Coordinates of C-alpha atoms in Angstrom, one line a residue:
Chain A
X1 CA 0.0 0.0 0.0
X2 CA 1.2 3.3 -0.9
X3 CA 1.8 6.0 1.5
X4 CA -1.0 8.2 -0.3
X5 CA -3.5 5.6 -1.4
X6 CA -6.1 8.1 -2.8
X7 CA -3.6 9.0 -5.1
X8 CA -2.1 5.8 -6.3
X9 CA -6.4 4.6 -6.9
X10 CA -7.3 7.3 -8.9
X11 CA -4.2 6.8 -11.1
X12 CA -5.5 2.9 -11.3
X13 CA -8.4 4.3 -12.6
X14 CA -6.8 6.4 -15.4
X15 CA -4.9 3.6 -16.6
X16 CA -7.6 2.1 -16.9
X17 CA -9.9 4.7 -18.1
X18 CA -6.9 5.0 -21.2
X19 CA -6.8 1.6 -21.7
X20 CA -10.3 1.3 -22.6
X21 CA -10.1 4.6 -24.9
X22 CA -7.1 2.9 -26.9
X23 CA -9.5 0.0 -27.3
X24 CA -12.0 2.0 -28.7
X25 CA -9.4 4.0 -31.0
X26 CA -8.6 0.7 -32.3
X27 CA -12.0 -0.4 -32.7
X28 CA -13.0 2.6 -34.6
X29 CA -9.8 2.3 -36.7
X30 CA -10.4 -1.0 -38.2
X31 CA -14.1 -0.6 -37.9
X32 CA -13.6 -0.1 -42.1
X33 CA -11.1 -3.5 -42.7
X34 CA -12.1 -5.9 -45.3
X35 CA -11.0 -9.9 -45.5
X36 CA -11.7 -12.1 -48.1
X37 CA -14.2 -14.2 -46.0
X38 CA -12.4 -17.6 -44.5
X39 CA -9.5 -14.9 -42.9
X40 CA -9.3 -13.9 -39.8
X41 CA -11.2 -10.6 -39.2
X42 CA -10.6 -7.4 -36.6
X43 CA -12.3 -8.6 -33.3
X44 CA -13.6 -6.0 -31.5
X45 CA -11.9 -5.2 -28.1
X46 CA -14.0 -4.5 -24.8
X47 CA -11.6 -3.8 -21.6
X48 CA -13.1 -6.1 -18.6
X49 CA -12.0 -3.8 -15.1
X50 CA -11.9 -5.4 -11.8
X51 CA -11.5 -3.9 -8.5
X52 CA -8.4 -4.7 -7.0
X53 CA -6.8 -6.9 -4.2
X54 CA -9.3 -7.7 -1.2
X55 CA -13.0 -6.1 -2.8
X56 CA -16.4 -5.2 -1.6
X57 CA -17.7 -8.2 -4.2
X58 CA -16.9 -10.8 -1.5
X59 CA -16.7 -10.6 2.3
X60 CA -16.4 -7.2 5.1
X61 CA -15.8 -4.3 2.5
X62 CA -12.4 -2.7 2.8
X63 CA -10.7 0.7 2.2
X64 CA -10.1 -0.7 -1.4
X65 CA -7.0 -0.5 -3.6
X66 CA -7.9 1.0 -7.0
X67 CA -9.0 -0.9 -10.3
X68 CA -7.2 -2.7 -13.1
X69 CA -7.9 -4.3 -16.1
X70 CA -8.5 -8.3 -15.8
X71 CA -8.5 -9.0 -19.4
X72 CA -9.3 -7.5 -23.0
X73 CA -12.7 -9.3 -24.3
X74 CA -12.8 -10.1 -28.0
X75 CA -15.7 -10.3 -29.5
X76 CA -17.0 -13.9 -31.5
X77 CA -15.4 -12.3 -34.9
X78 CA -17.3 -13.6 -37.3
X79 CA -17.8 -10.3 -38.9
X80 CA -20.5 -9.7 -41.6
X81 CA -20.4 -10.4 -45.2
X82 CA -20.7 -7.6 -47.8
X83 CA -21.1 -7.9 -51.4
X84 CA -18.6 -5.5 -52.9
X85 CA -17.0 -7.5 -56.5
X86 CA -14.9 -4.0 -57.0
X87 CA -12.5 -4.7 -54.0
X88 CA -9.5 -7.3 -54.8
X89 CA -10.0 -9.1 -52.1
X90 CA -13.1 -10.1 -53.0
X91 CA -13.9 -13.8 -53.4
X92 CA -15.5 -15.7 -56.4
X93 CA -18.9 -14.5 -55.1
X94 CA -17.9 -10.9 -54.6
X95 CA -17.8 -10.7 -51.0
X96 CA -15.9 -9.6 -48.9
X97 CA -16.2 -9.9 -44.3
X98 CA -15.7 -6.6 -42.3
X99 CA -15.5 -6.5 -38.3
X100 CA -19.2 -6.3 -37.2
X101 CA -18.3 -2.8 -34.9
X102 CA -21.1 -0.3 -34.2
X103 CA -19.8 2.9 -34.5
X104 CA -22.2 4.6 -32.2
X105 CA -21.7 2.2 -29.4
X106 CA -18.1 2.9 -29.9
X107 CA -18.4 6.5 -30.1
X108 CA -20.8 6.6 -27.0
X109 CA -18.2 4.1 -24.9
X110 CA -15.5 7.0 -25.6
X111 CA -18.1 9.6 -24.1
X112 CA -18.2 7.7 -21.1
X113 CA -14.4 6.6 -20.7
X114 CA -13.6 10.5 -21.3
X115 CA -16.0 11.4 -18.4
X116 CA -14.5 8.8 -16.0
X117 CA -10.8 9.9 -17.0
X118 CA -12.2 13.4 -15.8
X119 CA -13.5 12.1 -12.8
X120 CA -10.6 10.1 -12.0
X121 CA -8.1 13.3 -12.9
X122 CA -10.0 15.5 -10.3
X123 CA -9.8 12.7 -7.6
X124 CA -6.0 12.7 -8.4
X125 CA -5.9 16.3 -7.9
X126 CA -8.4 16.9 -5.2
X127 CA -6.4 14.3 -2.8
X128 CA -2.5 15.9 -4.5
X129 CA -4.0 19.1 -2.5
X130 CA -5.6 16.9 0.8
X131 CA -2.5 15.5 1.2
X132 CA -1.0 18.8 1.4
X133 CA -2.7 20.0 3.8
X134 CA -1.7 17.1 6.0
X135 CA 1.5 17.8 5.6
X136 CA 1.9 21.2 6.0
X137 CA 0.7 20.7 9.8
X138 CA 3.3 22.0 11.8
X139 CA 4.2 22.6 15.4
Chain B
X1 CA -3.1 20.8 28.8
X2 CA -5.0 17.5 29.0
X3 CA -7.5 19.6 27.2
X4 CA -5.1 20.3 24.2
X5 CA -3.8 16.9 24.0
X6 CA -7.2 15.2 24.1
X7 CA -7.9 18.0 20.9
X8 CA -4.6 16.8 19.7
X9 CA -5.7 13.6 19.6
X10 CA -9.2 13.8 18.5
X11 CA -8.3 16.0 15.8
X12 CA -5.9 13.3 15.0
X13 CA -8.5 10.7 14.4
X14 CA -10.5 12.9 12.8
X15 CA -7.6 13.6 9.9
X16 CA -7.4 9.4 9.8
X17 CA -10.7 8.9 9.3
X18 CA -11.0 11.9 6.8
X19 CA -8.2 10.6 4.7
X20 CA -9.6 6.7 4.5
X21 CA -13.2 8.5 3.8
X22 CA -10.9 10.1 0.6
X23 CA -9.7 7.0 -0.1
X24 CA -13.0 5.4 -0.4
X25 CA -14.3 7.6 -2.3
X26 CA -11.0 7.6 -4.5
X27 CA -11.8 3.8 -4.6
X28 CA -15.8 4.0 -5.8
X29 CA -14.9 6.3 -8.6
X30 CA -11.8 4.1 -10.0
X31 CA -14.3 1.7 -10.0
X32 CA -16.6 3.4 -11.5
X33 CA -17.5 1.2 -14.4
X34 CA -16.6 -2.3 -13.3
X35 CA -19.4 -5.1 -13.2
X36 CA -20.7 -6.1 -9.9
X37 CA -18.5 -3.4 -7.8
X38 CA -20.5 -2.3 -4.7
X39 CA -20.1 1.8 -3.4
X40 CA -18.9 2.1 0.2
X41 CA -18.8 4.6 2.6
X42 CA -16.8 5.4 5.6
X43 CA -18.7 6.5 8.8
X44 CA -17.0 7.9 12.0
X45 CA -19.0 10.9 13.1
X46 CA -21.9 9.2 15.2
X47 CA -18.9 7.2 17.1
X48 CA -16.4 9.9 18.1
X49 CA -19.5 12.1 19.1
X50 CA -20.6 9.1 21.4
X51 CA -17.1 8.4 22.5
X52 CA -16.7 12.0 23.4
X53 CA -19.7 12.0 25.3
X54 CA -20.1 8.9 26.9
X55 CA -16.3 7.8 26.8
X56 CA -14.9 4.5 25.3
X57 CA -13.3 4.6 21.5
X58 CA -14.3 5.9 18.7
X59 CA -13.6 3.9 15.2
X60 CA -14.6 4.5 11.6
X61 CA -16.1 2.2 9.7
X62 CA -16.2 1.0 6.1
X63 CA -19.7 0.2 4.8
X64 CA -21.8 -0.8 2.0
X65 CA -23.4 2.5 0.2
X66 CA -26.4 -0.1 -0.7
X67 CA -27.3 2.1 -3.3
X68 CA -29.8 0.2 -6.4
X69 CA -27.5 -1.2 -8.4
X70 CA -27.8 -0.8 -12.6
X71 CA -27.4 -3.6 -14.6
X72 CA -23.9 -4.8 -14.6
X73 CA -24.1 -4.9 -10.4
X74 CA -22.2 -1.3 -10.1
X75 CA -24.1 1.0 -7.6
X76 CA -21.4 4.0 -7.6
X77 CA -23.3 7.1 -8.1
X78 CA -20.7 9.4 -9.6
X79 CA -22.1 12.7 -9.4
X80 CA -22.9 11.9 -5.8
X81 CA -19.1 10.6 -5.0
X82 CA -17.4 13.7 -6.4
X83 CA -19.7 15.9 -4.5
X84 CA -18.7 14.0 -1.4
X85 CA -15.0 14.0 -2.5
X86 CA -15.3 17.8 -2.9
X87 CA -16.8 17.6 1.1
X88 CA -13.9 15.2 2.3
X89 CA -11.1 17.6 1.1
X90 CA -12.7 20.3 2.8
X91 CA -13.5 18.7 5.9
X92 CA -9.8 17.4 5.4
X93 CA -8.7 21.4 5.1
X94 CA -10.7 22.4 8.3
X95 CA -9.1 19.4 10.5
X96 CA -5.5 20.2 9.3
X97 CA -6.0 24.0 9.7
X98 CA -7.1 23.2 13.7
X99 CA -4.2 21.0 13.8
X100 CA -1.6 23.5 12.6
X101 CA -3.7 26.4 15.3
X102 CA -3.8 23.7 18.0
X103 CA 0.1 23.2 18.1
X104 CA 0.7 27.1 17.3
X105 CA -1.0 28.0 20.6
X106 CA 0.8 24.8 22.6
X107 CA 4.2 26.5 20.7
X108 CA 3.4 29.4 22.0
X109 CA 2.7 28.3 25.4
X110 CA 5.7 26.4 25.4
X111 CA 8.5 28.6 23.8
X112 CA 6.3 32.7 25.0

């Protein structure tokens, strides 16, 4: 445990809250890829967060230690078939597969992770100037 | 001077209390979006003012916020948890500031 825990948990958070928005970039950013169908396609990437250490999901609830991220979820991936004979990668049928990503879900997901980054920033901030205080207590 | 100690020290568990409140609430926002995490709160108020009335010791304690939870299981209510952080750091401020004016006066009573 650090010696300013507020501090070191909020930072947890922005990782976290960063690694979900680089999911989301990547999401976005391959949300156009074509396959010939049988390839592998983009899978979509969801973060999965977790609290961390000792948690108020089992048992006495604690102080707590932050967040992390337990995994990266990938979607099934089977993508979805699109008839487009013009692209070269095209197969004898003309189609071609393309990642099955929703840009609005994406795009709202990014809303949200920017908020919590915010939130988390402030909290970082907020307990920089709490701790401070503490120790600026003099005789 | 038994008077400024026991403020010394009360103050003291105040600031303790105050800080694992922060980092409670530090905690419930971090966690903000993952499935099935459950808000707490810290509560040491009721205690000390009993303590301080009736004797014995005063602790804080963590708690469940119990909040309705949505439908991944979360129940932190982030508007409400950066209203209370915003409350914590001044409560924090307040404590510290009769800290520093608690030892000023015992420095003063010590060194004229």
């Amino acid at each position: 445990m650090s010696m300013f825990p507020s501090i070191s948990i909020a930072g947890s958070g922005l990782s976290v809250d960063q690694t979900w928005i680089d999911a989301i970039g990547g999401n976005i950013a391959n949300a156009q890829d074509t396959v010939t169908p049988g390839q592998p396609v983009y899978r979509e990437q969801s973060v999965v967060a977790a609290p961390v250490g000792n948690t108020s999901l089992i048992g006495q609830p604690q102080a707590g230690n932050g967040v992390h991220v337990q995994a990266i979820a990938l979607s099934a991936g089977k993508g979805v078939l699109t008839y487009d004979p013009t692209n070269p990668l095209a197969n004898k049928q003309g189609d071609v597969v393309s990642p099955n990503i929703n840009i609005g879900h994406e795009l709202t997901s990014l809303v949200e992770a920017q908020v919590n980054y915010e939130a988390d920033a402030t909290v970082l901030q907020n307990s920089d100037t709490a701790y401070k205080n503490v120790l600026m207590i003099k005789a | 001077m038994a008077d400024a100690i026991q403020t010394i020290n009360v103050l003291g568990f105040a600031l303790n209390a105050i800080n694992e409140r922060n980092q409670v609430i530090a905690n419930n926002i971090s966690n903000e979006n993952t499935p099935g995490y459950q808000a707490n709160v810290v509560t040491f108020e009721n205690s000390l003012a009993s303590a301080l009335q009736n004797g014995g010791t005063a602790s804080a304690a963590v708690t469940p916020e119990g909040l309705a939870s949505s439908i991944n299981g979360n129940n932190v209510n982030l508007p409400g948890e950066m209203a209370l952080e915003v409350q914590t750091n001044l409560e924090n401020q307040s404590v510290a500031n009769s800290l520093n004016t608690e030892f000023s006066v015992l420095s003063t009573a010590i060194n004229g």
